[in-house]
mmCIF file of C-alpha atoms in Angstrom:
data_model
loop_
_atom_site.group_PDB
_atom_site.id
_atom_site.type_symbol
_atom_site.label_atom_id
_atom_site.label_comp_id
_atom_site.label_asym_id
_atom_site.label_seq_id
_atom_site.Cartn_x
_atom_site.Cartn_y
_atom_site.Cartn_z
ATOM 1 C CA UNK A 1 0.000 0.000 0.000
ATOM 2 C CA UNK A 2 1.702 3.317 -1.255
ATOM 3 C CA UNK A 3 5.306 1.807 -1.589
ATOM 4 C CA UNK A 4 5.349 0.539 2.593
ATOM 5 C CA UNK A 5 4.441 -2.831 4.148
ATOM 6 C CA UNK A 6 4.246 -3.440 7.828
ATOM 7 C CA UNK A 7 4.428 -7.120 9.503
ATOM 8 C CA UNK A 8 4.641 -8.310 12.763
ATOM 9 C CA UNK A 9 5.937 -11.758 14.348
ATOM 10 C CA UNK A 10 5.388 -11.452 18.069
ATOM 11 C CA UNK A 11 6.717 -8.308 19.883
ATOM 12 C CA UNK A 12 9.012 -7.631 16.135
ATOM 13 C CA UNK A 13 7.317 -5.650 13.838
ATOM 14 C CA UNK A 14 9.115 -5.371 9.835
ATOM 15 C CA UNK A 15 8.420 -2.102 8.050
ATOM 16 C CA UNK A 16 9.457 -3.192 4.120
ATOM 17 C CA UNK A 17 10.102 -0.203 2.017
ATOM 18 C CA UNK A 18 8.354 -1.591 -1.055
ATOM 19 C CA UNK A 19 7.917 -0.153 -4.027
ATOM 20 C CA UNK A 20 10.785 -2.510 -5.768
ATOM 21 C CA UNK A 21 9.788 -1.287 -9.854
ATOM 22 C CA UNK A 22 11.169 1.676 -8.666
ATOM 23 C CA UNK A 23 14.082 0.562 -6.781
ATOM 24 C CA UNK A 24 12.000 1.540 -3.547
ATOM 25 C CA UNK A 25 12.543 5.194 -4.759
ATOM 26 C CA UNK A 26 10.674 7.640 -2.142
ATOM 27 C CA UNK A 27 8.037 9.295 -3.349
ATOM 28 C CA UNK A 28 5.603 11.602 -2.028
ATOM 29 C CA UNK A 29 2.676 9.356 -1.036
ATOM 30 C CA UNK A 30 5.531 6.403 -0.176
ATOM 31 C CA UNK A 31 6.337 9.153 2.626
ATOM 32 C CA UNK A 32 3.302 9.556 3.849
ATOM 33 C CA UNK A 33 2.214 6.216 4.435
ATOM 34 C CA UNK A 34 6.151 5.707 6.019
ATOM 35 C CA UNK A 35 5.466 8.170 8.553
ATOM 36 C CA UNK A 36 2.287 6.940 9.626
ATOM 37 C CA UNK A 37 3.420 3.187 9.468
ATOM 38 C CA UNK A 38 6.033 4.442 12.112
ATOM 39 C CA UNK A 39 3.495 6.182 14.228
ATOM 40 C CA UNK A 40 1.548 3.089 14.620
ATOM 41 C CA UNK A 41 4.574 1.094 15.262
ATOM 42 C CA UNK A 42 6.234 4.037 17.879
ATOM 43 C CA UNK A 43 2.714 3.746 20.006
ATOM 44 C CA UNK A 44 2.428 -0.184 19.952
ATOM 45 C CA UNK A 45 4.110 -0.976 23.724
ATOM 46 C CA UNK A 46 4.207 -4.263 22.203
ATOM 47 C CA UNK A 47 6.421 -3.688 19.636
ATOM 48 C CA UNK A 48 10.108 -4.834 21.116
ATOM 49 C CA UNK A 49 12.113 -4.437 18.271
ATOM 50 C CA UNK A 50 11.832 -3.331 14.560
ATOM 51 C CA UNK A 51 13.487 -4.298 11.075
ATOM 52 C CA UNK A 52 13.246 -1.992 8.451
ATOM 53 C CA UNK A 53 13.603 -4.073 5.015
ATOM 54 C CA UNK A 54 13.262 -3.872 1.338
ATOM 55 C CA UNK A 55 11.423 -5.416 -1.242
ATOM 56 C CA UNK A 56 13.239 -6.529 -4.636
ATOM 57 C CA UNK A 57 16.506 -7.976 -5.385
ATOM 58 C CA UNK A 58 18.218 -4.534 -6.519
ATOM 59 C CA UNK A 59 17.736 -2.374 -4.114
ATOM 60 C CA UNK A 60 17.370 -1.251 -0.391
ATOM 61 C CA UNK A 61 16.180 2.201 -1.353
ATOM 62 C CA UNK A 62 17.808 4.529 -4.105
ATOM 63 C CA UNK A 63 16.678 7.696 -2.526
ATOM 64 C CA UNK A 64 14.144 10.616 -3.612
ATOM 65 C CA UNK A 65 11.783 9.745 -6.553
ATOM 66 C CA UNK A 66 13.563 11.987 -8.671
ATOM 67 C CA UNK A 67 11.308 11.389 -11.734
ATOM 68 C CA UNK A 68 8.542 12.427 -9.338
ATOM 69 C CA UNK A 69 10.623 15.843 -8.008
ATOM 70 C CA UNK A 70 11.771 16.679 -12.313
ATOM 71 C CA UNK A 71 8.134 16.946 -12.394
ATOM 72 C CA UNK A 72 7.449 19.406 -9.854
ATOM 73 C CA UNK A 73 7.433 23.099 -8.976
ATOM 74 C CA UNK A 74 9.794 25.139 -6.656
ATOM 75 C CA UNK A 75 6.431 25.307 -4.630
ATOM 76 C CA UNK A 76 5.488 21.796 -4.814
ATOM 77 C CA UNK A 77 9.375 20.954 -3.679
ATOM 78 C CA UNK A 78 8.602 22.878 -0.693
ATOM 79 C CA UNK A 79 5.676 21.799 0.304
ATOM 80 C CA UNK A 80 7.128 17.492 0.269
ATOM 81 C CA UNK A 81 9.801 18.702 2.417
ATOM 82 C CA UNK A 82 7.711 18.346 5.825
ATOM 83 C CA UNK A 83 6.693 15.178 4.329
ATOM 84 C CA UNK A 84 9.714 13.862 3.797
ATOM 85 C CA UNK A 85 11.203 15.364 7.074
ATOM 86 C CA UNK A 86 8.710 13.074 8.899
ATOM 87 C CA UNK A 87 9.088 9.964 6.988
ATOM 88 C CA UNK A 88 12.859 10.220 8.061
ATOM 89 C CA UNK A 89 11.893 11.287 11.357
ATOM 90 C CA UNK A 90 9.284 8.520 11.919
ATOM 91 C CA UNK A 91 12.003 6.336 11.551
ATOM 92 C CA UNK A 92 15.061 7.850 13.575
ATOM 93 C CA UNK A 93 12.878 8.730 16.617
ATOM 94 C CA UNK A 94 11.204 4.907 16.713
ATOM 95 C CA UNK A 95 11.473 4.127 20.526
ATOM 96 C CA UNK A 96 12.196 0.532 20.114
ATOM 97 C CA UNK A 97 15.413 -0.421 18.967
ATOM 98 C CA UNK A 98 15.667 -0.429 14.776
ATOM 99 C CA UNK A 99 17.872 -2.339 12.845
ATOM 100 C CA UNK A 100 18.473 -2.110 8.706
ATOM 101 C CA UNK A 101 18.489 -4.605 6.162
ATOM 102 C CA UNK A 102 20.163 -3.551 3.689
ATOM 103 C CA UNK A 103 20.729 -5.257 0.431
ATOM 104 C CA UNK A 104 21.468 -3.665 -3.289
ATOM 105 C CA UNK A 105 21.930 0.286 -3.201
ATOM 106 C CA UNK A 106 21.145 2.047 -0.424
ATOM 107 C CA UNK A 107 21.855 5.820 -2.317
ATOM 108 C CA UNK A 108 20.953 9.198 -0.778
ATOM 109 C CA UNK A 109 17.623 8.625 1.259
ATOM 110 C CA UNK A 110 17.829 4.735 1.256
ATOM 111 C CA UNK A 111 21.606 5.890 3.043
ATOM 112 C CA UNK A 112 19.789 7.938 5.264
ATOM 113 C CA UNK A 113 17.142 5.335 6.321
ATOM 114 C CA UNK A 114 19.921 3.216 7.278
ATOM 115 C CA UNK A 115 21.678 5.873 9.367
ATOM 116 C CA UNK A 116 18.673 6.295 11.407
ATOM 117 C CA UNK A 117 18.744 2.940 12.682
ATOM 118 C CA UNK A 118 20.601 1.423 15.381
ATOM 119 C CA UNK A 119 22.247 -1.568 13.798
ATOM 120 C CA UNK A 120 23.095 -1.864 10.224
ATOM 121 C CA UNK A 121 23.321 -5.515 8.575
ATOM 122 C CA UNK A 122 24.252 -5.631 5.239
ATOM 123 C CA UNK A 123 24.665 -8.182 2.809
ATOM 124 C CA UNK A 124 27.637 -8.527 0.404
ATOM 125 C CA UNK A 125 25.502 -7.077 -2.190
ATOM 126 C CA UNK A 126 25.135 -3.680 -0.582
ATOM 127 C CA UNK A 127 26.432 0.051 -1.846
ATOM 128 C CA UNK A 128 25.832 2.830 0.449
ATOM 129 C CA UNK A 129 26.725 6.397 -1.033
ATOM 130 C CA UNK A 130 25.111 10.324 -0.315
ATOM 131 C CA UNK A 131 25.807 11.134 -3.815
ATOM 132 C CA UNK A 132 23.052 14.981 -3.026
ATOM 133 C CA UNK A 133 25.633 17.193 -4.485
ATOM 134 C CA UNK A 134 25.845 15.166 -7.665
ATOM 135 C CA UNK A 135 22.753 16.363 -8.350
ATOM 136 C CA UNK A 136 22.735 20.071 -6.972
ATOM 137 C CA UNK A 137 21.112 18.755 -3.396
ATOM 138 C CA UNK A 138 22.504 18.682 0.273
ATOM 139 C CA UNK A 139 21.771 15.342 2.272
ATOM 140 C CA UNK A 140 18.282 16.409 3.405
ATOM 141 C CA UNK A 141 16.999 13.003 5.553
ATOM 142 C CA UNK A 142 19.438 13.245 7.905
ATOM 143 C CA UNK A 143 22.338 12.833 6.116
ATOM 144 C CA UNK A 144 24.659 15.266 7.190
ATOM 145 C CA UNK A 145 24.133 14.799 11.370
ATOM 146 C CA UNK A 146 23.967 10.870 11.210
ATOM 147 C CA UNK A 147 27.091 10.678 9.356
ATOM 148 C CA UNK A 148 28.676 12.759 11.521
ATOM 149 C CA UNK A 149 27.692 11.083 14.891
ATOM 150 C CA UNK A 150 28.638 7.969 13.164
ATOM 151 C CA UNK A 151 31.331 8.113 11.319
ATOM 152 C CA UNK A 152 33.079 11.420 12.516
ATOM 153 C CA UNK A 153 33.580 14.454 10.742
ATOM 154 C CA UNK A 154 36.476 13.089 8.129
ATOM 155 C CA UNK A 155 34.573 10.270 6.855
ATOM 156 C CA UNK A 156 31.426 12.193 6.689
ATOM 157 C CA UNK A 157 33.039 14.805 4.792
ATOM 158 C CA UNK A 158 34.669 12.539 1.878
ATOM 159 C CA UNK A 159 30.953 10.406 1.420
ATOM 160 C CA UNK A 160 28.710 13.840 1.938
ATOM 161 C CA UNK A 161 31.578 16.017 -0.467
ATOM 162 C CA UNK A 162 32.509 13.253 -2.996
ATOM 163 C CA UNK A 163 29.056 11.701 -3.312
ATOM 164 C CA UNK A 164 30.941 8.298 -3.764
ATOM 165 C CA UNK A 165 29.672 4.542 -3.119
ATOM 166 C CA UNK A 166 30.957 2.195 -0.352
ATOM 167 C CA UNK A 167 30.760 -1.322 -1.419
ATOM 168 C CA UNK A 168 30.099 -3.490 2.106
ATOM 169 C CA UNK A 169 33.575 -3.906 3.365
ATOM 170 C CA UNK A 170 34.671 -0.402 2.755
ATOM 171 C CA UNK A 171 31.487 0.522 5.011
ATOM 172 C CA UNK A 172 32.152 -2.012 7.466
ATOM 173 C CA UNK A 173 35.347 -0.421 7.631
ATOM 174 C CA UNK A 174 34.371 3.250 8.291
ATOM 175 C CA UNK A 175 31.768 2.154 10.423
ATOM 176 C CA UNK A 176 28.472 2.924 8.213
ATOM 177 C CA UNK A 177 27.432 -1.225 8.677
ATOM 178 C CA UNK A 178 27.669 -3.243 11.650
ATOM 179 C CA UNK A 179 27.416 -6.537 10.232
ATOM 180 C CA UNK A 180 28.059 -8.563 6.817
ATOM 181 C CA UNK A 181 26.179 -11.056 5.879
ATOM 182 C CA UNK A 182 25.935 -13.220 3.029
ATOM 183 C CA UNK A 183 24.367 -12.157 -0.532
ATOM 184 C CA UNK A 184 20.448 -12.799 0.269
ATOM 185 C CA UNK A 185 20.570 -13.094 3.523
ATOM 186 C CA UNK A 186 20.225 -9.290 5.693
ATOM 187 C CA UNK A 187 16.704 -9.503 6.067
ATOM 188 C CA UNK A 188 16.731 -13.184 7.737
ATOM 189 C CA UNK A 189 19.686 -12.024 9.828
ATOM 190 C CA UNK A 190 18.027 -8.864 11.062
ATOM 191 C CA UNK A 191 14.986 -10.723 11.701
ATOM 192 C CA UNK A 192 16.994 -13.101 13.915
ATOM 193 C CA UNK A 193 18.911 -10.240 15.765
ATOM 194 C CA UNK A 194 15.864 -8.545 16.340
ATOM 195 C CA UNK A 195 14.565 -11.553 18.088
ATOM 196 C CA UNK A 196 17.174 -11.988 20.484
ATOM 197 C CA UNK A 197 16.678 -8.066 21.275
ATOM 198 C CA UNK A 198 12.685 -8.648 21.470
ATOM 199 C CA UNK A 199 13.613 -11.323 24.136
ATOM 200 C CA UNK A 200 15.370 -8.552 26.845
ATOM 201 C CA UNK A 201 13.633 -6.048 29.383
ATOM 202 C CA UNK A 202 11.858 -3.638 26.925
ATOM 203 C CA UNK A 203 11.293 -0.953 29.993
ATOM 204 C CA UNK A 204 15.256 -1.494 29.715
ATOM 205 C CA UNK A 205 16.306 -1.603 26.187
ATOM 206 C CA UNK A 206 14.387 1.395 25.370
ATOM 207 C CA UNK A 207 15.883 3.266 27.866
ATOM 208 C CA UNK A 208 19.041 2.201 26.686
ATOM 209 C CA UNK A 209 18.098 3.196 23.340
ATOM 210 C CA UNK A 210 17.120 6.743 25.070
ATOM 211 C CA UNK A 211 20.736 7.037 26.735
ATOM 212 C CA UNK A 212 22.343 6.065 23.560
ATOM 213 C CA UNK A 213 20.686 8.333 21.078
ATOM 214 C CA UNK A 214 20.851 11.177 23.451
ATOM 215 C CA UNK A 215 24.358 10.763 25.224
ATOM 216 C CA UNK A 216 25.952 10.992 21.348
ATOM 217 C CA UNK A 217 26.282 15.417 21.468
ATOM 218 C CA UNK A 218 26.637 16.178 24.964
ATOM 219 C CA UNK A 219 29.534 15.972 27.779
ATOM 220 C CA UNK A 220 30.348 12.720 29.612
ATOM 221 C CA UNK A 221 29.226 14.362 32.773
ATOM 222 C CA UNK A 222 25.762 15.107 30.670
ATOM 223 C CA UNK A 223 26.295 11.816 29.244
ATOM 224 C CA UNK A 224 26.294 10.123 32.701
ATOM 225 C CA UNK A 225 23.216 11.488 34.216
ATOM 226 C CA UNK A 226 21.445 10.408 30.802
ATOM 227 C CA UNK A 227 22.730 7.069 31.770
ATOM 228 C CA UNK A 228 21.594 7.170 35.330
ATOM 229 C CA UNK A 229 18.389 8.314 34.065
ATOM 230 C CA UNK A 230 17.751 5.343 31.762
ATOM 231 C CA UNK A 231 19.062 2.637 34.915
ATOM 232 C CA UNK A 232 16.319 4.752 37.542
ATOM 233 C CA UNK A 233 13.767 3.979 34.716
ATOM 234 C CA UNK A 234 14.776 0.547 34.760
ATOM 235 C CA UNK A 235 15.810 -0.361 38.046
ATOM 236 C CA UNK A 236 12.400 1.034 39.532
ATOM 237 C CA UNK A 237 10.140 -0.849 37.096
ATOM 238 C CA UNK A 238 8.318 -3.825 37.088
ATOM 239 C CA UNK A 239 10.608 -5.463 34.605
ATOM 240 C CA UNK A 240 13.534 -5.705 37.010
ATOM 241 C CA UNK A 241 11.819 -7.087 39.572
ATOM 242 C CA UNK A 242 10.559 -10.095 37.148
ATOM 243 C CA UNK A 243 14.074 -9.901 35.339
ATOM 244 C CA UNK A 244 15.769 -10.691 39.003
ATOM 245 C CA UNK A 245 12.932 -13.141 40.111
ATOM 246 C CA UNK A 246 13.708 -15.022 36.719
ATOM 247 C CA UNK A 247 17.051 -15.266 36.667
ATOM 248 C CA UNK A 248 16.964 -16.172 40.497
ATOM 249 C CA UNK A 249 14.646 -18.975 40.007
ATOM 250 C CA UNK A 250 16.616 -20.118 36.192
ATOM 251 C CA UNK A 251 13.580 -19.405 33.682
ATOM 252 C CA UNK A 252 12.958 -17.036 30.996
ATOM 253 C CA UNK A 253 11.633 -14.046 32.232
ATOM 254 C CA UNK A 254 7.665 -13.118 31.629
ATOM 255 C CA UNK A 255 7.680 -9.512 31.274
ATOM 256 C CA UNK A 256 5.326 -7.279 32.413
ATOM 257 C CA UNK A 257 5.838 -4.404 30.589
#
């Protein structure tokens, strides 16, 4: 429906980007359904741990439907951007944990959906590349910040000023995927990993999450209070008292939360 597909296996839920004729190109209605696919997902307590995937063999997501935007006015531009700001938004500020699958090209936007997850596994297939000025744009999903946070200001420079691809090992290298996996295989392995995540405290994990997003701009001493935030919100729950009980008593925890 409009280009996104949501699924859900237990407390994982799969948001497939899937508009594969088009290489999973983002268009304007694609966008809209994205962002409220990611609404329903953020408010579904749940909801333990998310994969975002693609359909098609080629491609993870090639970015902007620029056949769409050659189309448009200066006016129309302008008035996608808050769409567009809150499809990449409904995915980077997803309180459960996110992870990409990432297979084929993952080019400007499809990039950018990938930095705004938490784990990256990508299969030997996949190119990652911001290639915005190629085309007389600036990274406009994220692009810019996530690379920075996550790759430092060097690497984020040469990708965001070159516009040049990373085959899988050269990302693995600067830090843009987490895992390799074999050709066919990211979505099954992020599935898995997902599980095991689904499996923990998620009063806990998301506060992790919280600590972990948040601590990445500010001081350690700001950085520690986030983190003795996120262990109050934790050790006070319900969750670590069934967490303790459980391991206590040797049997998978039944959480409350």
């Amino acid at each position: 429906m409009n280009g996104v597909t949501l699924r859900r296996d237990g407390h994982v839920a799969e948001i497939v980007l899937d508009r594969p004729e088009a290489l999973n190109a983002l268009s304007t209605a694609m966008a809209r359904r994205l962002a409220d696919v990611c609404g329903e997902v953020a408010a579904d307590a749940g909801v333990r741990a998310v994969v975002l995937s693609a359909a098609g063999a080629k491609a993870f997501c090639v970015g902007a439907d620029l056949k769409e935007r050659n189309a448009m006015t200066d006016e129309e531009i302008f008035a996608q951007r808050p769409v567009f700001r809150a499809a990449f938004g409904g995915v980077l500020n997803l309180p459960q944990p996110v992870i990409a699958a990432v297979h084929g090209f993952a080019l400007g936007g499809g990039c950018e959906f990938a930095l705004s997850a938490d784990l990256i596994v990508a299969d030997e297939t996949a190119v990652f590349g911001l290639p915005e000025v190629r085309v007389g744009l600036v990274p406009g999903g994220g692009g810019t910040q996530l690379a920075l946070r996550r790759l430092g200001p060097g690497r984020a420079a040469d990708l965001v000023f070159t516009g040049r691809r990373l085959g899988v090992e050269e990302a693995l290298d600067y830090g843009l995927a987490d895992r390799k996996v074999p050709a066919g295989t990211a979505r099954e392995e992020a599935l898995a990993l997902a599980a095991v995540i689904a499996q923990n405290s998620p009063v806990a994990v998301r506060a992790a999450k919280r600590a972990l997003r948040l601590g990445g701009g500010v001081g350690l001493d700001a950085g520690l209070d986030l983190e003795e935030n996120a262990w109050r919100t934790a050790a006070f729950s319900a969750d670590r008292r069934e967490g303790i009980a459980a391991f206590t008593e040797k049997r998978t925890p039944n959480w409350p939360s």
